[in-house]
Amino acid sequence: MRQVAIVGYPNVGKSSLVNRLSGRREAVVHERAGVTRDRKHVEAEWNGRTFELVDTGGVDALDPDPMASEILGQVKAALRTADVAVLVIDAKAGVRPGDEELADLLRRWDRPVLVAGNKIDAGKDIPLTAELWSLGLGEPIAVSANQGLGTGDLLDAVVAALPEGDGDPRAEDELRLAIVGRPNVGKSTLVNRVVGDQRVIVADEAGTTRDAIDLPIEIDGRPVVIVDTAGMRRQAKVTESVEYYTVLRSQQAVERADVAIVVCDAEDGVTSQDFRVAELAMKAGCATLLVLNKWDEHGMSEDDLIHERARVQQKLRLRPRVLTASALTGRNIQRVVDEALALGDKRKGRIPTSQLNRFLAETVENKQPPAVRGNRLKMLYISQVGEEPPRFAISVNDRNRVVRDYAYYVENRLRARFGLDGIPVIIDFNERSTRRSEVSVGGGPPRS
């Protein structure tokens, strides 16, 4: 897909403009400068052309913070893959050193560049954009991300500057893998290790990642989107408004993902907050995998690992696998990726009806259904009726005879038989005389 890089000085309204141009509220917007640090890809459409807006961090040439050089590196990386760049400037503030530095970089760039003079909230402010001619990048376009003024003209110019064709269209078999977890457990390091590039900023400071960052890549020729998310604290510890919105974006990222890789710090083991993060992913219908990161750094023993896996099996209904890895050294990372891709395939896959009914017969033979008031439950037939996540319907003689313990027993046997650990499974029990289920287990509410 064609890409448009949105670049500029801190706090000139880049993220607000991305939200306005895309018609979505995906980029985090806050009055504090420097909220955006990594690249964020947001899909947009105008006059029949679909493209990605790449929101980048603000560049300040005079900022002594070491993070500033990392942000500039992210901007340069965005320009390497972009087809068009939009330099956003606060027209009311005028041209500043950061604007001149970026303009110098863009004048040497070999692709089209547009200049957007932002914060022109009324017609009387349009003359303020005249100063932007001095940057040597052509005629500035007056816009207001806040009011929407001039954004249609900017989109017209963007579409006119884009090369013909849609670039690389997204394939239907694309998988979305969300990297989630508490702050500072190594999520961004893991993302960079999987992607094979310094695509997101890594620092010792917790909370470096402020948004959910989509990173489209290919793994063995297959399209995959890796989503790096902000750390999820307990709600009681979310004290800043900017952190509230970053956590909200992480939750939304999980809801759009196929697989959630929950990253835990091996030194702490699987904490209560790790369990809450995993449960959030499961409720969103995500297949889930837990990764104990930094395990070789902390000298985690085999007994410790067995203990953590037993706790996960006991506390999490979906029984996700627990793997060990080191994002820093790359150890076991390929195994984590392979497991995540396999989970995504199973979440989207279908099981043949013949195999399901053999499973049902063996399940009943192993443990007879209960008798309620002298009348025994009969399970007659099973079929898969949905996917993403998988949903199954079992035909029974009387839904009132289905007890919760036996329903859980069937679910657990189904997971074990078809390798569905970590995948939300919904089972509906339907009476022969009805088409609608009234008892459901495995992640969905009872249907009525």
Short mmCIF file of C-alpha atoms in Angstrom, two decimals:
data_model
loop_
_atom_site.label_atom_id
_atom_site.label_comp_id
_atom_site.label_asym_id
_atom_site.label_seq_id
_atom_site.Cartn_x
_atom_site.Cartn_y
_atom_site.Cartn_z
CA MET A 1 0.00 0.00 0.00
CA ARG A 2 1.27 3.48 -0.84
CA GLN A 3 2.58 5.45 2.15
CA VAL A 4 2.47 9.15 3.06
CA ALA A 5 4.88 10.20 5.83
CA ILE A 6 3.62 13.00 8.10
CA VAL A 7 6.68 14.77 9.58
CA GLY A 8 7.38 17.95 11.53
CA TYR A 9 8.49 19.73 14.68
CA PRO A 10 6.99 18.58 18.04
CA ASN A 11 3.44 19.69 18.83
CA VAL A 12 2.60 21.14 15.41
CA GLY A 13 -0.52 18.93 15.17
CA LYS A 14 0.75 15.96 13.13
CA SER A 15 -1.31 13.34 15.00
CA SER A 16 -4.41 15.57 14.92
CA LEU A 17 -3.93 15.99 11.17
CA VAL A 18 -3.54 12.22 10.71
CA ASN A 19 -6.82 11.68 12.56
CA ARG A 20 -8.54 14.37 10.47
CA LEU A 21 -7.25 13.07 7.12
CA SER A 22 -8.09 9.44 7.93
CA GLY A 23 -11.46 10.18 9.54
CA ARG A 24 -10.41 8.08 12.55
CA ARG A 25 -9.17 8.76 16.06
CA GLU A 26 -6.27 6.30 15.98
CA ALA A 27 -3.24 8.49 16.69
CA VAL A 28 -2.85 9.65 20.30
CA VAL A 29 -3.38 13.41 20.58
CA HIS A 30 -2.36 15.40 23.66
CA GLU A 31 -1.44 19.01 24.40
CA ARG A 32 1.94 17.82 25.71
CA ALA A 33 4.69 17.86 23.09
CA GLY A 34 6.45 14.60 22.22
CA VAL A 35 3.60 12.13 22.82
CA THR A 36 4.22 10.47 19.43
CA ARG A 37 7.60 8.74 19.31
CA ASP A 38 7.38 5.73 17.02
CA ARG A 39 5.89 5.38 13.56
CA LYS A 40 2.17 4.65 13.40
CA HIS A 41 0.43 3.53 10.19
CA VAL A 42 -3.19 4.63 9.69
CA GLU A 43 -5.19 3.74 6.58
CA ALA A 44 -6.94 6.56 4.69
CA GLU A 45 -9.01 6.86 1.50
CA TRP A 46 -9.68 9.83 -0.80
CA ASN A 47 -11.25 9.97 -4.26
CA GLY A 48 -11.03 6.20 -4.65
CA ARG A 49 -7.35 5.95 -3.65
CA THR A 50 -6.41 4.04 -0.50
CA PHE A 51 -3.09 4.75 1.20
CA GLU A 52 -1.38 4.73 4.59
CA LEU A 53 -0.61 7.84 6.61
CA VAL A 54 2.57 7.30 8.66
CA ASP A 55 2.47 9.42 11.83
CA THR A 56 5.97 10.18 13.16
CA GLY A 57 7.49 11.76 16.23
CA GLY A 58 8.33 15.46 16.37
CA VAL A 59 11.90 16.42 15.43
CA ASP A 60 13.64 19.19 17.40
CA ALA A 61 17.23 19.91 16.34
CA LEU A 62 18.01 21.64 19.64
CA ASP A 63 16.55 19.03 22.01
CA PRO A 64 19.37 17.55 24.18
CA ASP A 65 17.25 14.53 25.14
CA PRO A 66 18.87 11.29 23.75
CA MET A 67 15.35 10.22 22.74
CA ALA A 68 15.34 13.04 20.14
CA SER A 69 17.98 11.30 18.01
CA GLU A 70 15.99 8.07 18.18
CA ILE A 71 12.89 9.92 16.95
CA LEU A 72 14.85 11.45 14.06
CA GLY A 73 15.98 7.94 13.16
CA GLN A 74 12.36 6.81 13.07
CA VAL A 75 11.46 9.72 10.78
CA LYS A 76 14.29 8.83 8.39
CA ALA A 77 13.15 5.20 8.41
CA ALA A 78 9.60 6.31 7.54
CA LEU A 79 10.94 8.32 4.60
CA ARG A 80 12.78 5.27 3.25
CA THR A 81 9.47 3.51 2.55
CA ALA A 82 7.17 6.50 1.91
CA ASP A 83 5.98 7.63 -1.54
CA VAL A 84 5.06 11.17 -0.45
CA ALA A 85 6.02 13.32 2.54
CA VAL A 86 3.94 16.04 4.19
CA LEU A 87 5.93 18.54 6.28
CA VAL A 88 3.54 19.94 8.91
CA ILE A 89 4.37 23.38 10.34
CA ASP A 90 2.59 25.46 12.95
CA ALA A 91 1.86 28.47 10.74
CA LYS A 92 1.10 30.66 13.77
CA ALA A 93 4.49 29.91 15.34
CA GLY A 94 6.38 30.42 12.08
CA VAL A 95 9.48 28.59 10.83
CA ARG A 96 11.65 27.14 13.63
CA PRO A 97 15.03 25.33 13.65
CA GLY A 98 13.38 21.90 13.56
CA ASP A 99 11.36 22.93 10.50
CA GLU A 100 14.51 24.11 8.70
CA GLU A 101 16.38 20.89 9.53
CA LEU A 102 13.56 18.73 8.17
CA ALA A 103 13.16 20.96 5.12
CA ASP A 104 16.86 20.52 4.36
CA LEU A 105 16.46 16.74 4.66
CA LEU A 106 13.37 16.75 2.42
CA ARG A 107 14.93 18.95 -0.28
CA ARG A 108 17.49 16.16 -0.78
CA TRP A 109 14.78 13.48 -0.78
CA ASP A 110 13.94 12.03 -4.20
CA ARG A 111 10.13 11.91 -3.86
CA PRO A 112 7.28 14.47 -3.74
CA VAL A 113 7.06 16.75 -0.68
CA LEU A 114 4.07 18.86 0.40
CA VAL A 115 4.09 21.61 3.02
CA ALA A 116 1.03 21.95 5.27
CA GLY A 117 0.70 25.16 7.30
CA ASN A 118 -1.41 23.94 10.22
CA LYS A 119 -3.52 25.78 12.82
CA ILE A 120 -5.11 28.08 10.23
CA ASP A 121 -8.47 28.03 11.96
CA ALA A 122 -10.00 30.98 10.10
CA GLY A 123 -9.67 32.58 6.68
CA LYS A 124 -8.00 35.67 8.13
CA ASP A 125 -5.03 33.50 9.20
CA ILE A 126 -4.18 32.23 5.69
CA PRO A 127 -1.55 34.98 5.03
CA LEU A 128 0.52 33.43 7.88
CA THR A 129 1.50 30.61 5.51
CA ALA A 130 3.43 33.01 3.23
CA GLU A 131 6.56 32.58 5.38
CA LEU A 132 6.64 28.87 4.56
CA TRP A 133 7.67 29.60 0.96
CA SER A 134 11.16 30.25 2.39
CA LEU A 135 11.66 26.51 2.96
CA GLY A 136 12.06 25.95 -0.77
CA LEU A 137 9.55 23.11 -0.95
CA GLY A 138 6.85 24.74 -3.06
CA GLU A 139 3.52 26.31 -2.31
CA PRO A 140 2.29 25.73 1.27
CA ILE A 141 -1.26 24.46 1.82
CA ALA A 142 -3.19 26.16 4.62
CA VAL A 143 -4.99 23.62 6.83
CA SER A 144 -6.63 23.28 10.21
CA ALA A 145 -6.47 19.82 11.75
CA ASN A 146 -8.75 21.11 14.48
CA GLN A 147 -11.46 22.62 12.25
CA GLY A 148 -10.92 20.59 9.07
CA LEU A 149 -10.35 23.67 6.90
CA GLY A 150 -8.19 23.00 3.85
CA THR A 151 -7.79 19.29 4.52
CA GLY A 152 -9.64 18.42 1.32
CA ASP A 153 -7.12 20.49 -0.66
CA LEU A 154 -4.28 18.68 1.11
CA LEU A 155 -5.78 15.28 0.33
CA ASP A 156 -6.23 16.29 -3.32
CA ALA A 157 -2.54 17.19 -3.45
CA VAL A 158 -1.51 13.94 -1.71
CA VAL A 159 -3.49 11.79 -4.16
CA ALA A 160 -2.11 13.74 -7.13
CA ALA A 161 1.46 13.17 -5.88
CA LEU A 162 1.07 9.43 -5.23
CA PRO A 163 2.47 7.04 -7.86
CA GLU A 164 -0.04 5.05 -9.88
CA GLY A 165 -1.15 1.70 -8.45
CA ASP A 166 -1.76 0.64 -4.89
CA GLY A 167 1.71 -0.64 -4.05
CA ASP A 168 1.54 -3.98 -2.24
CA PRO A 169 -2.14 -4.81 -1.52
CA ARG A 170 -2.84 -6.57 1.75
CA ALA A 171 -3.52 -10.26 1.33
CA GLU A 172 -6.56 -11.97 2.75
CA ASP A 173 -4.37 -14.41 4.71
CA GLU A 174 -2.67 -11.56 6.60
CA LEU A 175 -2.27 -12.22 10.33
CA ARG A 176 -2.16 -9.51 13.01
CA LEU A 177 0.07 -10.29 16.01
CA ALA A 178 -0.30 -7.87 18.96
CA ILE A 179 2.63 -7.66 21.41
CA VAL A 180 1.08 -6.76 24.77
CA GLY A 181 2.08 -6.67 28.42
CA ARG A 182 3.06 -4.52 31.37
CA PRO A 183 5.40 -1.54 30.89
CA ASN A 184 9.12 -2.25 30.46
CA VAL A 185 8.94 -6.04 30.04
CA GLY A 186 10.72 -5.93 26.65
CA LYS A 187 7.83 -5.63 24.18
CA SER A 188 9.55 -3.18 21.83
CA THR A 189 12.82 -5.14 21.94
CA LEU A 190 10.85 -8.25 20.98
CA VAL A 191 9.17 -6.37 18.12
CA ASN A 192 12.51 -5.17 16.75
CA ARG A 193 13.92 -8.69 17.02
CA VAL A 194 10.96 -10.19 15.10
CA VAL A 195 10.96 -7.45 12.47
CA GLY A 196 14.74 -7.54 12.10
CA ASP A 197 15.07 -3.76 12.23
CA GLN A 198 15.11 -0.93 14.77
CA ARG A 199 11.51 -0.09 13.95
CA VAL A 200 10.42 1.06 17.41
CA ILE A 201 12.33 2.99 20.07
CA VAL A 202 13.74 1.01 22.99
CA ALA A 203 14.82 2.69 26.23
CA ASP A 204 15.28 1.76 29.88
CA GLU A 205 12.56 4.27 30.79
CA ALA A 206 9.17 2.59 31.19
CA GLY A 207 6.43 3.94 28.94
CA THR A 208 8.59 4.76 25.91
CA THR A 209 5.94 3.39 23.55
CA ARG A 210 2.93 5.72 23.58
CA ASP A 211 0.71 4.25 20.86
CA ALA A 212 -0.16 1.00 19.12
CA ILE A 213 2.33 0.79 16.23
CA ASP A 214 1.43 -1.32 13.16
CA LEU A 215 4.46 -2.82 11.40
CA PRO A 216 3.61 -4.73 8.18
CA ILE A 217 6.25 -7.39 7.38
CA GLU A 218 6.55 -10.73 5.61
CA ILE A 219 7.47 -13.99 7.34
CA ASP A 220 8.37 -16.78 4.91
CA GLY A 221 6.46 -14.95 2.19
CA ARG A 222 3.37 -14.49 4.34
CA PRO A 223 1.98 -11.00 5.15
CA VAL A 224 2.01 -10.32 8.90
CA VAL A 225 1.31 -7.13 10.85
CA ILE A 226 3.22 -6.86 14.15
CA VAL A 227 1.49 -4.46 16.56
CA ASP A 228 3.67 -2.98 19.30
CA THR A 229 1.50 -1.61 22.11
CA ALA A 230 1.94 0.64 25.10
CA GLY A 231 2.39 -1.04 28.47
CA MET A 232 -0.83 -1.82 30.33
CA ARG A 233 -0.80 -0.87 34.00
CA ARG A 234 -3.50 -1.62 36.54
CA GLN A 235 -6.27 0.97 36.15
CA ALA A 236 -5.54 2.39 39.61
CA LYS A 237 -1.99 3.25 38.49
CA VAL A 238 -3.00 5.05 35.29
CA THR A 239 -2.59 8.56 36.64
CA GLU A 240 -1.87 10.68 33.53
CA SER A 241 -4.44 11.45 30.85
CA VAL A 242 -1.93 10.65 28.09
CA GLU A 243 -1.35 7.21 29.64
CA TYR A 244 -5.10 6.61 29.80
CA TYR A 245 -5.32 7.07 26.03
CA THR A 246 -2.28 4.90 25.31
CA VAL A 247 -3.77 2.04 27.33
CA LEU A 248 -7.06 2.52 25.49
CA ARG A 249 -5.21 2.25 22.15
CA SER A 250 -3.56 -0.97 23.35
CA GLN A 251 -6.95 -2.43 24.18
CA GLN A 252 -8.27 -1.47 20.73
CA ALA A 253 -5.20 -3.02 19.11
CA VAL A 254 -5.92 -6.33 20.85
CA GLU A 255 -9.51 -6.23 19.63
CA ARG A 256 -8.25 -5.99 16.02
CA ALA A 257 -5.61 -8.70 16.38
CA ASP A 258 -5.70 -12.42 15.60
CA VAL A 259 -3.08 -13.39 18.18
CA ALA A 260 -1.90 -11.66 21.36
CA ILE A 261 1.63 -12.40 22.55
CA VAL A 262 1.60 -11.51 26.25
CA VAL A 263 5.16 -10.62 27.26
CA CYS A 264 6.07 -11.22 30.92
CA ASP A 265 9.33 -10.57 32.78
CA ALA A 266 10.83 -13.91 33.82
CA GLU A 267 12.27 -12.34 36.96
CA ASP A 268 8.73 -11.58 38.20
CA GLY A 269 7.06 -14.68 36.78
CA VAL A 270 3.47 -14.38 35.58
CA THR A 271 2.04 -11.58 37.73
CA SER A 272 -1.58 -10.77 38.51
CA GLN A 273 -1.43 -7.93 35.94
CA ASP A 274 -0.08 -10.34 33.32
CA PHE A 275 -3.12 -12.52 33.96
CA ARG A 276 -5.40 -9.50 33.54
CA VAL A 277 -3.74 -8.60 30.23
CA ALA A 278 -4.17 -12.17 28.99
CA GLU A 279 -7.83 -12.21 30.04
CA LEU A 280 -8.40 -8.94 28.17
CA ALA A 281 -7.01 -10.51 25.00
CA MET A 282 -9.10 -13.64 25.45
CA LYS A 283 -12.31 -11.65 25.97
CA ALA A 284 -11.55 -9.83 22.72
CA GLY A 285 -11.52 -13.20 20.91
CA CYS A 286 -7.73 -13.28 20.45
CA ALA A 287 -5.69 -16.43 20.41
CA THR A 288 -3.17 -15.98 23.24
CA LEU A 289 0.41 -16.98 23.98
CA LEU A 290 2.49 -16.07 27.06
CA VAL A 291 6.23 -15.43 26.73
CA LEU A 292 8.57 -15.28 29.73
CA ASN A 293 11.12 -12.79 28.43
CA LYS A 294 14.68 -12.36 29.82
CA TRP A 295 14.54 -15.90 31.24
CA ASP A 296 18.22 -16.65 30.50
CA GLU A 297 19.27 -13.34 32.07
CA HIS A 298 17.54 -14.18 35.36
CA GLY A 299 18.63 -17.81 35.58
CA MET A 300 15.09 -19.23 35.62
CA SER A 301 15.20 -22.93 36.51
CA GLU A 302 13.19 -25.74 34.94
CA ASP A 303 11.25 -26.14 38.19
CA ASP A 304 10.36 -22.44 38.12
CA LEU A 305 9.10 -22.80 34.56
CA ILE A 306 6.99 -25.87 35.44
CA HIS A 307 5.50 -23.92 38.35
CA GLU A 308 4.59 -20.91 36.15
CA ARG A 309 3.02 -23.14 33.49
CA ALA A 310 0.92 -24.90 36.12
CA ARG A 311 -0.33 -21.55 37.46
CA VAL A 312 -1.35 -20.45 33.96
CA GLN A 313 -3.17 -23.73 33.31
CA GLN A 314 -5.03 -23.33 36.58
CA LYS A 315 -5.97 -19.63 36.26
CA LEU A 316 -6.65 -19.09 32.57
CA ARG A 317 -9.61 -20.84 31.02
CA LEU A 318 -8.10 -20.96 27.53
CA ARG A 319 -4.96 -22.74 28.80
CA PRO A 320 -2.47 -20.80 26.65
CA ARG A 321 1.06 -22.09 26.18
CA VAL A 322 3.92 -20.50 28.12
CA LEU A 323 7.19 -20.17 26.22
CA THR A 324 10.58 -18.77 27.25
CA ALA A 325 12.58 -16.35 25.13
CA SER A 326 15.17 -13.59 25.18
CA ALA A 327 14.33 -10.59 23.01
CA LEU A 328 17.79 -9.17 23.76
CA THR A 329 19.77 -12.14 22.40
CA GLY A 330 17.16 -13.56 20.03
CA ARG A 331 17.07 -16.94 21.76
CA ASN A 332 13.81 -18.87 21.09
CA ILE A 333 12.28 -15.91 19.19
CA GLN A 334 11.70 -18.00 16.07
CA ARG A 335 9.86 -20.57 18.18
CA VAL A 336 7.59 -17.82 19.57
CA VAL A 337 6.84 -16.55 16.05
CA ASP A 338 6.11 -20.05 14.73
CA GLU A 339 3.75 -20.75 17.63
CA ALA A 340 1.94 -17.42 17.14
CA LEU A 341 1.43 -18.06 13.42
CA ALA A 342 0.14 -21.57 14.13
CA LEU A 343 -2.34 -20.17 16.67
CA GLY A 344 -3.55 -17.62 14.13
CA ASP A 345 -4.12 -20.33 11.54
CA LYS A 346 -6.06 -22.51 13.97
CA ARG A 347 -8.20 -19.54 15.05
CA LYS A 348 -9.16 -19.01 11.40
CA GLY A 349 -9.32 -22.69 10.43
CA ARG A 350 -12.11 -25.25 10.18
CA ILE A 351 -12.23 -28.82 11.45
CA PRO A 352 -13.97 -31.42 9.21
CA THR A 353 -17.35 -32.57 10.52
CA SER A 354 -16.34 -36.21 10.27
CA GLN A 355 -13.40 -35.65 12.65
CA LEU A 356 -15.60 -33.72 15.06
CA ASN A 357 -18.17 -36.49 15.27
CA ARG A 358 -15.52 -39.14 15.88
CA PHE A 359 -14.27 -36.90 18.68
CA LEU A 360 -17.81 -36.59 20.10
CA ALA A 361 -18.34 -40.36 20.13
CA GLU A 362 -15.02 -40.93 21.91
CA THR A 363 -15.76 -38.18 24.42
CA VAL A 364 -19.11 -39.71 25.36
CA GLU A 365 -17.57 -43.18 25.56
CA ASN A 366 -14.85 -41.90 27.89
CA LYS A 367 -17.32 -40.15 30.21
CA GLN A 368 -21.07 -40.57 30.00
CA PRO A 369 -23.15 -37.35 30.07
CA PRO A 370 -24.94 -36.74 33.39
CA ALA A 371 -28.49 -37.73 34.17
CA VAL A 372 -30.78 -34.95 35.42
CA ARG A 373 -33.83 -36.15 37.37
CA GLY A 374 -33.32 -39.60 35.93
CA ASN A 375 -33.10 -38.49 32.30
CA ARG A 376 -29.69 -38.66 30.64
CA LEU A 377 -28.30 -36.05 28.28
CA LYS A 378 -27.68 -37.32 24.75
CA MET A 379 -25.22 -35.54 22.46
CA LEU A 380 -26.17 -36.46 18.91
CA TYR A 381 -24.10 -34.47 16.44
CA ILE A 382 -21.42 -31.74 16.29
CA SER A 383 -20.36 -29.34 13.55
CA GLN A 384 -18.31 -26.16 13.28
CA VAL A 385 -20.55 -23.18 12.57
CA GLY A 386 -18.05 -20.31 12.71
CA GLU A 387 -14.43 -19.25 12.92
CA GLU A 388 -12.31 -16.33 14.16
CA PRO A 389 -12.76 -17.60 16.86
CA PRO A 390 -13.99 -21.18 16.24
CA ARG A 391 -17.62 -21.86 17.17
CA PHE A 392 -19.20 -25.31 17.39
CA ALA A 393 -22.80 -26.50 17.67
CA ILE A 394 -23.71 -29.76 19.41
CA SER A 395 -27.19 -31.18 18.87
CA VAL A 396 -28.66 -32.57 22.13
CA ASN A 397 -31.93 -34.14 23.18
CA ASP A 398 -32.60 -31.64 25.99
CA ARG A 399 -30.62 -28.47 26.67
CA ASN A 400 -31.83 -28.41 30.28
CA ARG A 401 -29.76 -31.53 30.96
CA VAL A 402 -26.49 -29.79 30.01
CA VAL A 403 -24.62 -29.07 33.24
CA ARG A 404 -21.72 -26.63 33.37
CA ASP A 405 -19.10 -29.16 34.52
CA TYR A 406 -19.82 -31.49 31.62
CA ALA A 407 -19.77 -28.60 29.16
CA TYR A 408 -16.31 -27.65 30.45
CA TYR A 409 -15.22 -31.28 30.15
CA VAL A 410 -16.26 -31.31 26.48
CA GLU A 411 -14.49 -28.03 25.85
CA ASN A 412 -11.23 -29.19 27.43
CA ARG A 413 -11.31 -32.46 25.48
CA LEU A 414 -11.92 -30.48 22.29
CA ARG A 415 -8.90 -28.27 22.99
CA ALA A 416 -6.67 -31.25 23.72
CA ARG A 417 -7.82 -33.21 20.65
CA PHE A 418 -7.43 -30.44 18.06
CA GLY A 419 -4.63 -28.35 19.55
CA LEU A 420 -6.82 -25.39 20.51
CA ASP A 421 -5.02 -24.38 23.71
CA GLY A 422 -4.89 -20.59 23.89
CA ILE A 423 -7.70 -20.16 21.35
CA PRO A 424 -11.18 -18.93 22.34
CA VAL A 425 -13.65 -21.76 21.73
CA ILE A 426 -17.43 -21.32 21.79
CA ILE A 427 -19.72 -24.34 22.06
CA ASP A 428 -23.48 -24.03 21.61
CA PHE A 429 -25.79 -26.82 22.78
CA ASN A 430 -28.89 -26.92 20.57
CA GLU A 431 -32.01 -29.00 21.04
CA ARG A 432 -33.02 -31.01 18.00
CA SER A 433 -36.28 -29.11 17.74
CA THR A 434 -34.67 -25.64 17.81
CA ARG A 435 -32.10 -23.81 15.78
CA ARG A 436 -30.94 -21.44 18.47
CA SER A 437 -28.69 -22.38 21.35
CA GLU A 438 -29.36 -21.47 24.93
CA VAL A 439 -26.27 -22.85 26.60
CA SER A 440 -22.84 -21.66 25.45
CA VAL A 441 -19.37 -22.11 26.88
CA GLY A 442 -15.88 -21.10 25.99
CA GLY A 443 -15.98 -17.34 25.65
CA GLY A 444 -19.48 -16.48 24.45
CA PRO A 445 -22.60 -15.61 26.42
CA PRO A 446 -25.62 -17.91 26.33
CA ARG A 447 -27.73 -17.29 23.24
CA SER A 448 -31.47 -16.91 23.55
#
